Amino acid sequence: MGCLHLCRRISLCDRLTLTRIKTTDEQADLDFLNNFATLTQEKYLRQIQADTAAFDSALKPLGNFIQTVQGITDIERTQNERVLNQTVAIAGVGISVASLAASSLSNQAAQIVQVWRPIPKNQPPSVSNLWLSAALILLVSIAVGGLAALITSALVSRKKLP
């Protein structure tokens, strides 16, 4: 129906153009153009209508396919965002617990190293003892943070939605 309307509109424009040419040049023989326009309109109108019907019938399955692909993409994006959120939560808990462990161990690490490698009371702590206390703080905080991250990972993976 839209195609027929378009062809009629084009035909009307062509006829108006032919009329203008005829008024400009009265001796011009434009009947063959008018006949050609009528012939091509009749000939190609059916073809255009058939092509439109064929394309319209293929348009709905294509639209369904596009919506299906968009739905799959949205589902995968949601799953990726969920995994990212879980990873950020696990890393955040691990880093937080590790930093808490490091700050709470900083006072006690020197005392623990003092038990391992005693220093006389009138001497300052040796460089090796300072390195040992720093290494102890680092190792214990990494271990505690890793353990907290593992526990968080287990809790998060247990609460997965089906």
mmCIF file of C-alpha atoms in Angstrom:
data_model
loop_
_atom_site.group_PDB
_atom_site.id
_atom_site.type_symbol
_atom_site.label_atom_id
_atom_site.label_comp_id
_atom_site.label_asym_id
_atom_site.label_seq_id
_atom_site.Cartn_x
_atom_site.Cartn_y
_atom_site.Cartn_z
ATOM 1 C CA MET A 1 0.000 0.000 0.000
ATOM 2 C CA GLY A 2 2.845 2.403 0.812
ATOM 3 C CA CYS A 3 4.601 1.390 -2.391
ATOM 4 C CA LEU A 4 1.516 2.164 -4.471
ATOM 5 C CA HIS A 5 1.200 5.566 -2.810
ATOM 6 C CA LEU A 6 4.864 6.311 -3.545
ATOM 7 C CA CYS A 7 4.521 5.299 -7.202
ATOM 8 C CA ARG A 8 1.440 7.481 -7.619
ATOM 9 C CA ARG A 9 3.276 10.388 -6.030
ATOM 10 C CA ILE A 10 6.275 9.916 -8.334
ATOM 11 C CA SER A 11 3.944 9.611 -11.320
ATOM 12 C CA LEU A 12 2.230 12.857 -10.340
ATOM 13 C CA CYS A 13 5.593 14.625 -10.006
ATOM 14 C CA ASP A 14 6.672 13.285 -13.402
ATOM 15 C CA ARG A 15 3.482 14.512 -15.022
ATOM 16 C CA LEU A 16 3.901 17.951 -13.439
ATOM 17 C CA THR A 17 7.481 18.083 -14.700
ATOM 18 C CA LEU A 18 6.361 17.062 -18.182
ATOM 19 C CA THR A 19 3.694 19.767 -18.080
ATOM 20 C CA ARG A 20 6.305 22.387 -17.165
ATOM 21 C CA ILE A 21 8.578 21.245 -19.980
ATOM 22 C CA LYS A 22 5.634 21.351 -22.397
ATOM 23 C CA THR A 23 4.810 24.929 -21.384
ATOM 24 C CA THR A 24 8.448 25.929 -21.789
ATOM 25 C CA ASP A 25 8.868 24.296 -25.193
ATOM 26 C CA GLU A 26 5.539 23.912 -26.947
ATOM 27 C CA GLN A 27 7.049 22.014 -29.874
ATOM 28 C CA ALA A 28 8.559 19.286 -27.658
ATOM 29 C CA ASP A 29 7.080 15.841 -28.242
ATOM 30 C CA LEU A 30 6.943 14.434 -24.735
ATOM 31 C CA ASP A 31 4.282 11.780 -25.242
ATOM 32 C CA PHE A 32 6.914 9.044 -25.409
ATOM 33 C CA LEU A 33 8.145 10.059 -21.909
ATOM 34 C CA ASN A 34 4.590 9.953 -20.602
ATOM 35 C CA ASN A 35 4.072 6.519 -22.175
ATOM 36 C CA PHE A 36 7.388 5.329 -20.766
ATOM 37 C CA ALA A 37 6.453 6.531 -17.253
ATOM 38 C CA THR A 38 3.086 4.762 -17.425
ATOM 39 C CA LEU A 39 4.606 1.557 -18.788
ATOM 40 C CA THR A 40 7.380 1.384 -16.217
ATOM 41 C CA GLN A 41 4.982 2.189 -13.388
ATOM 42 C CA GLU A 42 2.712 -0.692 -14.362
ATOM 43 C CA LYS A 43 5.610 -3.048 -14.996
ATOM 44 C CA TYR A 44 7.678 -2.385 -11.900
ATOM 45 C CA LEU A 45 4.887 -1.705 -9.409
ATOM 46 C CA ARG A 46 4.038 -5.407 -9.193
ATOM 47 C CA GLN A 47 7.720 -6.306 -8.843
ATOM 48 C CA ILE A 48 8.211 -3.755 -6.079
ATOM 49 C CA GLN A 49 5.120 -5.034 -4.267
ATOM 50 C CA ALA A 50 6.369 -8.636 -4.550
ATOM 51 C CA ASP A 51 9.823 -7.648 -3.276
ATOM 52 C CA THR A 52 8.274 -5.724 -0.393
ATOM 53 C CA ALA A 53 6.156 -8.731 0.586
ATOM 54 C CA ALA A 54 9.206 -11.022 0.429
ATOM 55 C CA PHE A 55 11.310 -8.673 2.530
ATOM 56 C CA ASP A 56 8.517 -8.130 5.049
ATOM 57 C CA SER A 57 8.172 -11.872 5.592
ATOM 58 C CA ALA A 58 11.922 -12.154 6.260
ATOM 59 C CA LEU A 59 11.946 -9.111 8.518
ATOM 60 C CA LYS A 60 10.158 -10.717 11.486
ATOM 61 C CA PRO A 61 12.543 -13.710 11.862
ATOM 62 C CA LEU A 62 15.480 -11.347 11.496
ATOM 63 C CA GLY A 63 14.052 -9.115 14.226
ATOM 64 C CA ASN A 64 13.566 -12.152 16.468
ATOM 65 C CA PHE A 65 17.156 -13.220 15.812
ATOM 66 C CA ILE A 66 18.445 -9.757 16.702
ATOM 67 C CA GLN A 67 16.431 -9.755 19.938
ATOM 68 C CA THR A 68 17.753 -13.222 20.812
ATOM 69 C CA VAL A 69 21.356 -12.145 20.280
ATOM 70 C CA GLN A 70 20.741 -9.003 22.318
ATOM 71 C CA GLY A 71 19.254 -11.095 25.141
ATOM 72 C CA ILE A 72 22.241 -13.454 25.141
ATOM 73 C CA THR A 73 24.606 -10.479 25.178
ATOM 74 C CA ASP A 74 22.740 -8.912 28.108
ATOM 75 C CA ILE A 75 22.863 -12.180 30.066
ATOM 76 C CA GLU A 76 26.605 -12.553 29.494
ATOM 77 C CA ARG A 77 27.218 -8.924 30.449
ATOM 78 C CA THR A 78 25.284 -9.438 33.682
ATOM 79 C CA GLN A 79 27.264 -12.583 34.485
ATOM 80 C CA ASN A 80 30.559 -10.801 33.786
ATOM 81 C CA GLU A 81 29.546 -7.910 36.031
ATOM 82 C CA ARG A 82 28.603 -10.360 38.781
ATOM 83 C CA VAL A 83 31.986 -12.107 38.517
ATOM 84 C CA LEU A 84 33.769 -8.746 38.577
ATOM 85 C CA ASN A 85 31.809 -7.644 41.652
ATOM 86 C CA GLN A 86 32.635 -10.905 43.418
ATOM 87 C CA THR A 87 36.319 -10.581 42.548
ATOM 88 C CA VAL A 88 36.415 -7.008 43.823
ATOM 89 C CA ALA A 89 34.662 -8.067 47.039
ATOM 90 C CA ILE A 90 37.067 -10.964 47.624
ATOM 91 C CA ALA A 91 40.133 -8.813 46.913
ATOM 92 C CA GLY A 92 38.772 -6.004 49.087
ATOM 93 C CA VAL A 93 38.231 -8.295 52.055
ATOM 94 C CA GLY A 94 41.678 -9.872 51.613
ATOM 95 C CA ILE A 95 43.470 -6.531 51.386
ATOM 96 C CA SER A 96 41.510 -5.058 54.304
ATOM 97 C CA VAL A 97 42.225 -7.989 56.591
ATOM 98 C CA ALA A 98 45.891 -8.033 55.515
ATOM 99 C CA SER A 99 46.284 -4.336 56.313
ATOM 100 C CA LEU A 100 44.578 -4.781 59.687
ATOM 101 C CA ALA A 101 46.864 -7.704 60.468
ATOM 102 C CA ALA A 102 49.948 -5.733 59.437
ATOM 103 C CA SER A 103 49.020 -2.728 61.568
ATOM 104 C CA SER A 104 48.216 -4.841 64.615
ATOM 105 C CA LEU A 105 51.384 -6.951 64.227
ATOM 106 C CA SER A 106 53.739 -4.002 63.831
ATOM 107 C CA ASN A 107 54.055 -3.492 67.605
ATOM 108 C CA GLN A 108 54.366 -7.159 68.436
ATOM 109 C CA ALA A 109 56.718 -8.180 65.607
ATOM 110 C CA ALA A 110 59.724 -6.563 67.273
ATOM 111 C CA GLN A 111 58.973 -8.462 70.491
ATOM 112 C CA ILE A 112 58.601 -11.780 68.614
ATOM 113 C CA VAL A 113 61.919 -11.243 66.794
ATOM 114 C CA GLN A 114 63.510 -10.270 70.133
ATOM 115 C CA VAL A 115 62.540 -13.709 71.450
ATOM 116 C CA TRP A 116 64.133 -15.405 68.428
ATOM 117 C CA ARG A 117 67.263 -13.276 68.339
ATOM 118 C CA PRO A 118 67.843 -11.598 71.681
ATOM 119 C CA ILE A 119 69.655 -8.272 71.789
ATOM 120 C CA PRO A 120 71.310 -6.917 74.928
ATOM 121 C CA LYS A 121 69.274 -4.172 76.606
ATOM 122 C CA ASN A 122 71.785 -1.382 76.146
ATOM 123 C CA GLN A 123 72.185 -1.906 72.358
ATOM 124 C CA PRO A 124 69.866 -0.679 69.577
ATOM 125 C CA PRO A 125 68.088 -3.322 67.454
ATOM 126 C CA SER A 126 70.235 -4.686 64.659
ATOM 127 C CA VAL A 127 69.376 -4.204 60.997
ATOM 128 C CA SER A 128 68.805 -7.926 60.589
ATOM 129 C CA ASN A 129 66.236 -7.867 63.399
ATOM 130 C CA LEU A 130 64.430 -4.951 61.721
ATOM 131 C CA TRP A 131 64.349 -6.864 58.443
ATOM 132 C CA LEU A 132 63.116 -9.973 60.228
ATOM 133 C CA SER A 133 60.305 -8.057 61.905
ATOM 134 C CA ALA A 134 59.312 -6.465 58.560
ATOM 135 C CA ALA A 135 59.371 -9.876 56.856
ATOM 136 C CA LEU A 136 57.326 -11.380 59.693
ATOM 137 C CA ILE A 137 54.732 -8.615 59.393
ATOM 138 C CA LEU A 138 54.582 -9.046 55.616
ATOM 139 C CA LEU A 139 54.299 -12.835 55.669
ATOM 140 C CA VAL A 140 51.711 -12.982 58.443
ATOM 141 C CA SER A 141 49.585 -10.219 56.896
ATOM 142 C CA ILE A 142 49.690 -11.935 53.475
ATOM 143 C CA ALA A 143 48.749 -15.262 55.053
ATOM 144 C CA VAL A 144 45.885 -13.777 57.084
ATOM 145 C CA GLY A 145 44.649 -11.712 54.109
ATOM 146 C CA GLY A 146 44.822 -14.757 51.819
ATOM 147 C CA LEU A 147 42.904 -16.847 54.335
ATOM 148 C CA ALA A 148 40.244 -14.132 54.627
ATOM 149 C CA ALA A 149 40.015 -13.946 50.825
ATOM 150 C CA LEU A 150 39.607 -17.740 50.603
ATOM 151 C CA ILE A 151 36.864 -17.716 53.227
ATOM 152 C CA THR A 152 35.113 -14.849 51.437
ATOM 153 C CA SER A 153 35.422 -16.678 48.124
ATOM 154 C CA ALA A 154 33.870 -19.797 49.636
ATOM 155 C CA LEU A 155 31.006 -17.782 51.123
ATOM 156 C CA VAL A 156 30.365 -15.875 47.900
ATOM 157 C CA SER A 157 30.461 -18.972 45.701
ATOM 158 C CA ARG A 158 28.081 -20.740 48.077
ATOM 159 C CA LYS A 159 25.503 -17.985 47.599
ATOM 160 C CA LYS A 160 25.548 -18.168 43.792
ATOM 161 C CA LEU A 161 22.191 -17.777 42.132
ATOM 162 C CA PRO A 162 21.068 -20.717 39.958
#
